[in-house]
mmCIF file of C-alpha atoms in Angstrom:
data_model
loop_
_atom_site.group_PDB
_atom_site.id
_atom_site.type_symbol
_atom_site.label_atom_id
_atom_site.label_comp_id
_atom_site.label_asym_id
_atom_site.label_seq_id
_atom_site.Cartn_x
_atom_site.Cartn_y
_atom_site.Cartn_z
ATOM 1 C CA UNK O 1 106.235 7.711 68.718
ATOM 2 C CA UNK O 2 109.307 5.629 69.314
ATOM 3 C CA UNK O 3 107.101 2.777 70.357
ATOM 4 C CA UNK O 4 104.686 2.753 66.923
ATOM 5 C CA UNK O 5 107.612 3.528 64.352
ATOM 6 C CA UNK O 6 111.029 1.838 64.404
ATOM 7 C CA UNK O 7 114.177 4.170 64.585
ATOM 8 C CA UNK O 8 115.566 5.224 61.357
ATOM 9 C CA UNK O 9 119.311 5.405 62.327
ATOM 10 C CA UNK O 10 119.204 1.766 63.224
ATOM 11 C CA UNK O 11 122.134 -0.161 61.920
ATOM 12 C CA UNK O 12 120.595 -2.563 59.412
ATOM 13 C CA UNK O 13 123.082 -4.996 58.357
ATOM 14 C CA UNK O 14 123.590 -5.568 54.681
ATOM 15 C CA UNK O 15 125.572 -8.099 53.058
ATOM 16 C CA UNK O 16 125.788 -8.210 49.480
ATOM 17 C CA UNK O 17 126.945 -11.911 48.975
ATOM 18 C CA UNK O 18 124.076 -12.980 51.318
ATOM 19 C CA UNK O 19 121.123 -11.307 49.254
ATOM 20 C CA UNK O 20 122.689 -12.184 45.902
ATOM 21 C CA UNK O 21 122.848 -15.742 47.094
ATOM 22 C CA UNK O 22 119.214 -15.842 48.522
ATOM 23 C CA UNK O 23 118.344 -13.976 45.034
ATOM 24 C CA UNK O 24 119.754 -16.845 42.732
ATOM 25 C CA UNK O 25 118.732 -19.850 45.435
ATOM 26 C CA UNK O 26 115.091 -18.635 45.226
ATOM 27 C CA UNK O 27 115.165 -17.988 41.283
ATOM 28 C CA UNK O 28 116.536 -21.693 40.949
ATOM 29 C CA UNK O 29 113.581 -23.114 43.789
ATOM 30 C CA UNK O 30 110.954 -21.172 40.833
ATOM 31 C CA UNK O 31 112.183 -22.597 37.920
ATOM 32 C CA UNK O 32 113.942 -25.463 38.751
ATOM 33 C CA UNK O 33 115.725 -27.051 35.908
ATOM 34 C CA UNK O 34 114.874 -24.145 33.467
ATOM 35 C CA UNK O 35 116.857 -22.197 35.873
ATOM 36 C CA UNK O 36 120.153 -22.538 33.841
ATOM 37 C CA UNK O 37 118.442 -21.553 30.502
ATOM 38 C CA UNK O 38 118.334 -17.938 32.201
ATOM 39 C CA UNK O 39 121.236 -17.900 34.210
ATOM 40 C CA UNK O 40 124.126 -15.600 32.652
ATOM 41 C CA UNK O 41 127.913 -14.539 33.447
ATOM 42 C CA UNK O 42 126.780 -10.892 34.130
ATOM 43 C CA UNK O 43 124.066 -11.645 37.163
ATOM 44 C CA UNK O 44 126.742 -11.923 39.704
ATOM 45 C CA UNK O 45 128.208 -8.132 38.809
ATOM 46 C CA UNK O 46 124.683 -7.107 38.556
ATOM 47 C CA UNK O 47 123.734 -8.118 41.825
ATOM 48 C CA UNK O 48 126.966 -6.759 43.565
ATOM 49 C CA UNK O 49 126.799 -3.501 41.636
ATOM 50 C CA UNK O 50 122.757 -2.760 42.103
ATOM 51 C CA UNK O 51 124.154 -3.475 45.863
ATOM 52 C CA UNK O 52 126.660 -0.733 45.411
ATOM 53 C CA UNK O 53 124.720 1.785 44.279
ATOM 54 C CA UNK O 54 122.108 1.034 47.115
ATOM 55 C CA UNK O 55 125.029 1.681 50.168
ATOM 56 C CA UNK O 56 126.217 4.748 48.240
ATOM 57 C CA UNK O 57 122.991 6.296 47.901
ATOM 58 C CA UNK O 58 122.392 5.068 51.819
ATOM 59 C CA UNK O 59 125.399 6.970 52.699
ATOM 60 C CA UNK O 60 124.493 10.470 50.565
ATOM 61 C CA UNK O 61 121.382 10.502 52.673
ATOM 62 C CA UNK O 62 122.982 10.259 55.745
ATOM 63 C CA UNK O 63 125.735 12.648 55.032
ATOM 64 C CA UNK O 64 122.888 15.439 53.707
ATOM 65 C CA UNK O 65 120.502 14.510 57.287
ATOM 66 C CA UNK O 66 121.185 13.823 60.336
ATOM 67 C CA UNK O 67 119.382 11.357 62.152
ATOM 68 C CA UNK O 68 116.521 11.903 63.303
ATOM 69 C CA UNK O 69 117.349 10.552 66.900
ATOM 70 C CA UNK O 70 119.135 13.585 67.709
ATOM 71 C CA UNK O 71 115.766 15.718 67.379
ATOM 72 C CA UNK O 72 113.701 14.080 69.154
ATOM 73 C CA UNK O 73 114.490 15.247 72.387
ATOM 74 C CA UNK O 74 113.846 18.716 70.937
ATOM 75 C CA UNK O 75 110.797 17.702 69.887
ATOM 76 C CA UNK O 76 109.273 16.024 72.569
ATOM 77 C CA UNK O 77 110.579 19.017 74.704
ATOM 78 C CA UNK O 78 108.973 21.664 72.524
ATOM 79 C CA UNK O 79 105.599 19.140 72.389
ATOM 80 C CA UNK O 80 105.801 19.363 76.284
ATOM 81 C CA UNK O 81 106.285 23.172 76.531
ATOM 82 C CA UNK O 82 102.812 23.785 74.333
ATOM 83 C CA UNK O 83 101.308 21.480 76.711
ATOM 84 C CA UNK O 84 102.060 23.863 79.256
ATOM 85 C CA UNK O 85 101.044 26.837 77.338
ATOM 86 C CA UNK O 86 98.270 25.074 76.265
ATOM 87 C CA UNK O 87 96.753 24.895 80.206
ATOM 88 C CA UNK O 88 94.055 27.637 80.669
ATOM 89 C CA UNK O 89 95.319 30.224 82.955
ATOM 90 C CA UNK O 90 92.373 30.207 85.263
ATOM 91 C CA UNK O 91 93.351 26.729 86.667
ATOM 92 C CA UNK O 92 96.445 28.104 88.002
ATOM 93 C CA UNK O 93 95.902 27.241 91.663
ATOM 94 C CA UNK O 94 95.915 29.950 94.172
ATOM 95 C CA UNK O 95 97.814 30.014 97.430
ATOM 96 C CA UNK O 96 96.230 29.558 100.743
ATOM 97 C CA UNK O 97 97.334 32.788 101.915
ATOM 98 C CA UNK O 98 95.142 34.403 99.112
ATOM 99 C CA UNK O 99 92.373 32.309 99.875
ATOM 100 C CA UNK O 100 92.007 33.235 103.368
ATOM 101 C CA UNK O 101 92.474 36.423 102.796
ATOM 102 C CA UNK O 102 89.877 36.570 99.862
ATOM 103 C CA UNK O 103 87.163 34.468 102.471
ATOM 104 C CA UNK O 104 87.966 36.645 105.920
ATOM 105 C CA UNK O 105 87.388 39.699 102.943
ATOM 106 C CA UNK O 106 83.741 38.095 101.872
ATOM 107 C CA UNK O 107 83.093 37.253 105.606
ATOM 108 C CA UNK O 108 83.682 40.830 106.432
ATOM 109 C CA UNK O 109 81.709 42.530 104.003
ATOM 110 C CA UNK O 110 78.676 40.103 104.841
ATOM 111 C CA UNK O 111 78.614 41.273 108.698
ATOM 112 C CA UNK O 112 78.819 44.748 107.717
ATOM 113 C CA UNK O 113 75.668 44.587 105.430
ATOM 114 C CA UNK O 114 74.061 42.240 107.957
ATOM 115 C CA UNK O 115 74.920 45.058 110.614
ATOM 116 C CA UNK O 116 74.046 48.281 108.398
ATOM 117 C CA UNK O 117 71.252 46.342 107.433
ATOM 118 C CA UNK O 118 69.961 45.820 111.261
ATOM 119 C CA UNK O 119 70.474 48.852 112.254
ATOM 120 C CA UNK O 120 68.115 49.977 109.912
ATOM 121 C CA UNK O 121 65.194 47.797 109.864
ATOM 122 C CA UNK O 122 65.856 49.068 113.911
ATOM 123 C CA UNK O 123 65.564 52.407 112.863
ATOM 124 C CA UNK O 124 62.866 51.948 110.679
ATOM 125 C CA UNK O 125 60.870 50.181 113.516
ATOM 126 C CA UNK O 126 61.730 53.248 116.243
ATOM 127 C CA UNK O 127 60.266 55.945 113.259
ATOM 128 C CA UNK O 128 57.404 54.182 112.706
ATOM 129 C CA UNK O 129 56.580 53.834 116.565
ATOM 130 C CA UNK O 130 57.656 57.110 117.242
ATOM 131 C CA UNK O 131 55.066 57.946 114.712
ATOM 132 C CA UNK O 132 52.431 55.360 115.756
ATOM 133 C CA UNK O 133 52.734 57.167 119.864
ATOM 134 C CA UNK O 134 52.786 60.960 118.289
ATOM 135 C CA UNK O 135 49.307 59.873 116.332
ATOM 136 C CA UNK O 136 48.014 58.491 119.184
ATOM 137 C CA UNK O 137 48.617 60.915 121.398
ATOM 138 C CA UNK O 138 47.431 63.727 119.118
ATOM 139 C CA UNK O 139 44.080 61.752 118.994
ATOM 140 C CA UNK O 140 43.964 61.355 122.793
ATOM 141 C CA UNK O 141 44.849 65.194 123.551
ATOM 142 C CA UNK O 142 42.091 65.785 120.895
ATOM 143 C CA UNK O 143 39.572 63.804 122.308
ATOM 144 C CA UNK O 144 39.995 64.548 125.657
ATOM 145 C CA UNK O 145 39.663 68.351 124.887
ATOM 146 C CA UNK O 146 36.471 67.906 123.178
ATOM 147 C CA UNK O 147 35.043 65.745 126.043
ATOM 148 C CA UNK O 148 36.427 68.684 128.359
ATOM 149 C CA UNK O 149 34.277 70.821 125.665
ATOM 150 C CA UNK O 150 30.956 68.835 125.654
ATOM 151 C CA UNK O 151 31.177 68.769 129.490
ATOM 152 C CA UNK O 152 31.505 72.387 130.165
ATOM 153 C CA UNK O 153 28.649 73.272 127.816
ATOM 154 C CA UNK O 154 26.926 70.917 129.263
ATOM 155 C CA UNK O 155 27.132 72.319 132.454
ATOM 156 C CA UNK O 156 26.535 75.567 131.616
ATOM 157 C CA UNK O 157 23.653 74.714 129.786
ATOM 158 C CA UNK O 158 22.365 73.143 133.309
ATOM 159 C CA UNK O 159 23.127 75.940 135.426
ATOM 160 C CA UNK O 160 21.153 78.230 133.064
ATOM 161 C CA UNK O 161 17.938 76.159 132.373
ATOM 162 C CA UNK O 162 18.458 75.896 136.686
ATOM 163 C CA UNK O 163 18.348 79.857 136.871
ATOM 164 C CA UNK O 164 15.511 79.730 134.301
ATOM 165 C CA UNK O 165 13.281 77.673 136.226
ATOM 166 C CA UNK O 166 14.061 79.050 139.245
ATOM 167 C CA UNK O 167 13.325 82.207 138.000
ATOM 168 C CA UNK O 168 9.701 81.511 136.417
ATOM 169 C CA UNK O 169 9.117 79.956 139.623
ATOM 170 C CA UNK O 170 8.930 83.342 141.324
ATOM 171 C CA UNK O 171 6.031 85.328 142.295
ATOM 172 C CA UNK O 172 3.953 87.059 139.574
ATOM 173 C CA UNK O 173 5.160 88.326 136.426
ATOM 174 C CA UNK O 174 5.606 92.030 137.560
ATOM 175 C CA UNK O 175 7.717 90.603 140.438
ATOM 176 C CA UNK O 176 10.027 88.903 137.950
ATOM 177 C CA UNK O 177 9.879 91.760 135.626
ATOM 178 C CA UNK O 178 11.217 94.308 138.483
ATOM 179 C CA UNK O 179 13.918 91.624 139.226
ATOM 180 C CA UNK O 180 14.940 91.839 135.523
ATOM 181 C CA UNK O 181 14.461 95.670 135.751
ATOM 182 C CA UNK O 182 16.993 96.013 138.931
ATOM 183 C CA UNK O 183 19.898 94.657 137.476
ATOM 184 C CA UNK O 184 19.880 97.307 134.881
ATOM 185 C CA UNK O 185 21.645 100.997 135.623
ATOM 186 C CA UNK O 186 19.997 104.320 133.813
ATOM 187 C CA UNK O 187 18.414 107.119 134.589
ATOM 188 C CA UNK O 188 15.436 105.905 131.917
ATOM 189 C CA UNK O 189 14.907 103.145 134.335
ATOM 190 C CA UNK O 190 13.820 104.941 137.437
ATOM 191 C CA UNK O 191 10.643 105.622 136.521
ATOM 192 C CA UNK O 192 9.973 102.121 135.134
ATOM 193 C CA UNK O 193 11.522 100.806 137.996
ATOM 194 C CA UNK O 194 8.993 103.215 139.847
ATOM 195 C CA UNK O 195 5.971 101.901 137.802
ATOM 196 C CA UNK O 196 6.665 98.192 138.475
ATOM 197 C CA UNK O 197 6.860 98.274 142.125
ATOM 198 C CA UNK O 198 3.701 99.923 141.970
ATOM 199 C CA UNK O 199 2.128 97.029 140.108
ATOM 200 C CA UNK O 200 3.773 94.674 142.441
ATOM 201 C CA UNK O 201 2.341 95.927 145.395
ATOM 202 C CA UNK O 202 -0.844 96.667 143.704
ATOM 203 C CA UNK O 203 -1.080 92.580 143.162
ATOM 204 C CA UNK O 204 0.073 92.087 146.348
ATOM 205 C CA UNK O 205 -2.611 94.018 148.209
#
């Protein structure tokens, strides 16, 4: 501000003779000869005592304020404090210490999620082919039972259509009749047993 407006306690130098000189010298260059018509006893004491008055005033105002010099370093020092104030607090700049402790912190945190998080999309993985096995081997237990199954009737259904066949394939009826008849225990059956052998030897004869 120094720069764009002049100081104010600046000694100006005043001299009374000088301006009341200039004053007349100029009116004179105006009017030239008609310069005398106006010209009175009194503008000398005028001059000097408007000059008067002018320094006395001067010197009221400089007894009632101070200059203004001897503010400004206040000033510009309270202008530079607000500055300061006036900074956001976020863009205060952190140490290094912090931020290496803040980034080992982040890094850190990321390799434990990345290892919890591993460990399980692992364990998901073992369930689901723990699963996948137990299905399967259900399915093969169940299917080899049930081939076991179909074999064993099957078997059994050949050994008795065997023993059918080789049954009607003996002798006459009566024959295979008696055969049917031996096999079964009772007293009732003696006498049928009695009357079949009969017959069979009947036919054989």
């Amino acid at each position: 501000m120094a720069d764009k407006f002049p100081e104010i306690d600046a000694e100006i130098p005043i001299n009374s003779n000088e301006d009341a000189g200039d004053f007349l010298a100029r009116e004179k260059a105006l009017l030239g000869e008609d310069a005398t018509q106006f010209q009175t006893e009194g503008d000398d004491d005028l001059l000097k005592g408007s000059t008067e008055d002018e320094d006395d005033e001067l010197k009221k105002f400089e007894e009632q304020f101070p200059t203004v010099l001897d503010e400004e370093p206040v000033q510009e020092e309270k202008e530079q404090e607000e500055e300061e104030f006036d900074e956001p607090v976020f863009n205060a700049p952190q140490t290094q210490g912090q931020s290496d402790a803040v980034k080992q912190w982040r890094e850190r945190y990321q390799l434990e999620i990345s290892t919890r998080d591993a460990n399980d999309a692992a364990k998901s993985e073992e369930i689901k082919t723990e699963a996948a096995k137990q299905l399967d081997d259900f399915y093969q237990d169940y299917n080899d039972k049930k081939d076991s199954s179909i074999a064993k009737v099957r078997e059994a259904e050949k050994e008795f259509l065997d023993k059918r066949d080789a049954f009607y394939a003996k002798g006459e009826v009566w024959e295979r009749a008696l055969e049917l008849v031996e096999g079964v225990k009772g007293e009732g059956n003696l006498r049928f047993k009695e009357v079949l052998k009969a017959k069979v030897r009947a036919v054989r004869d």
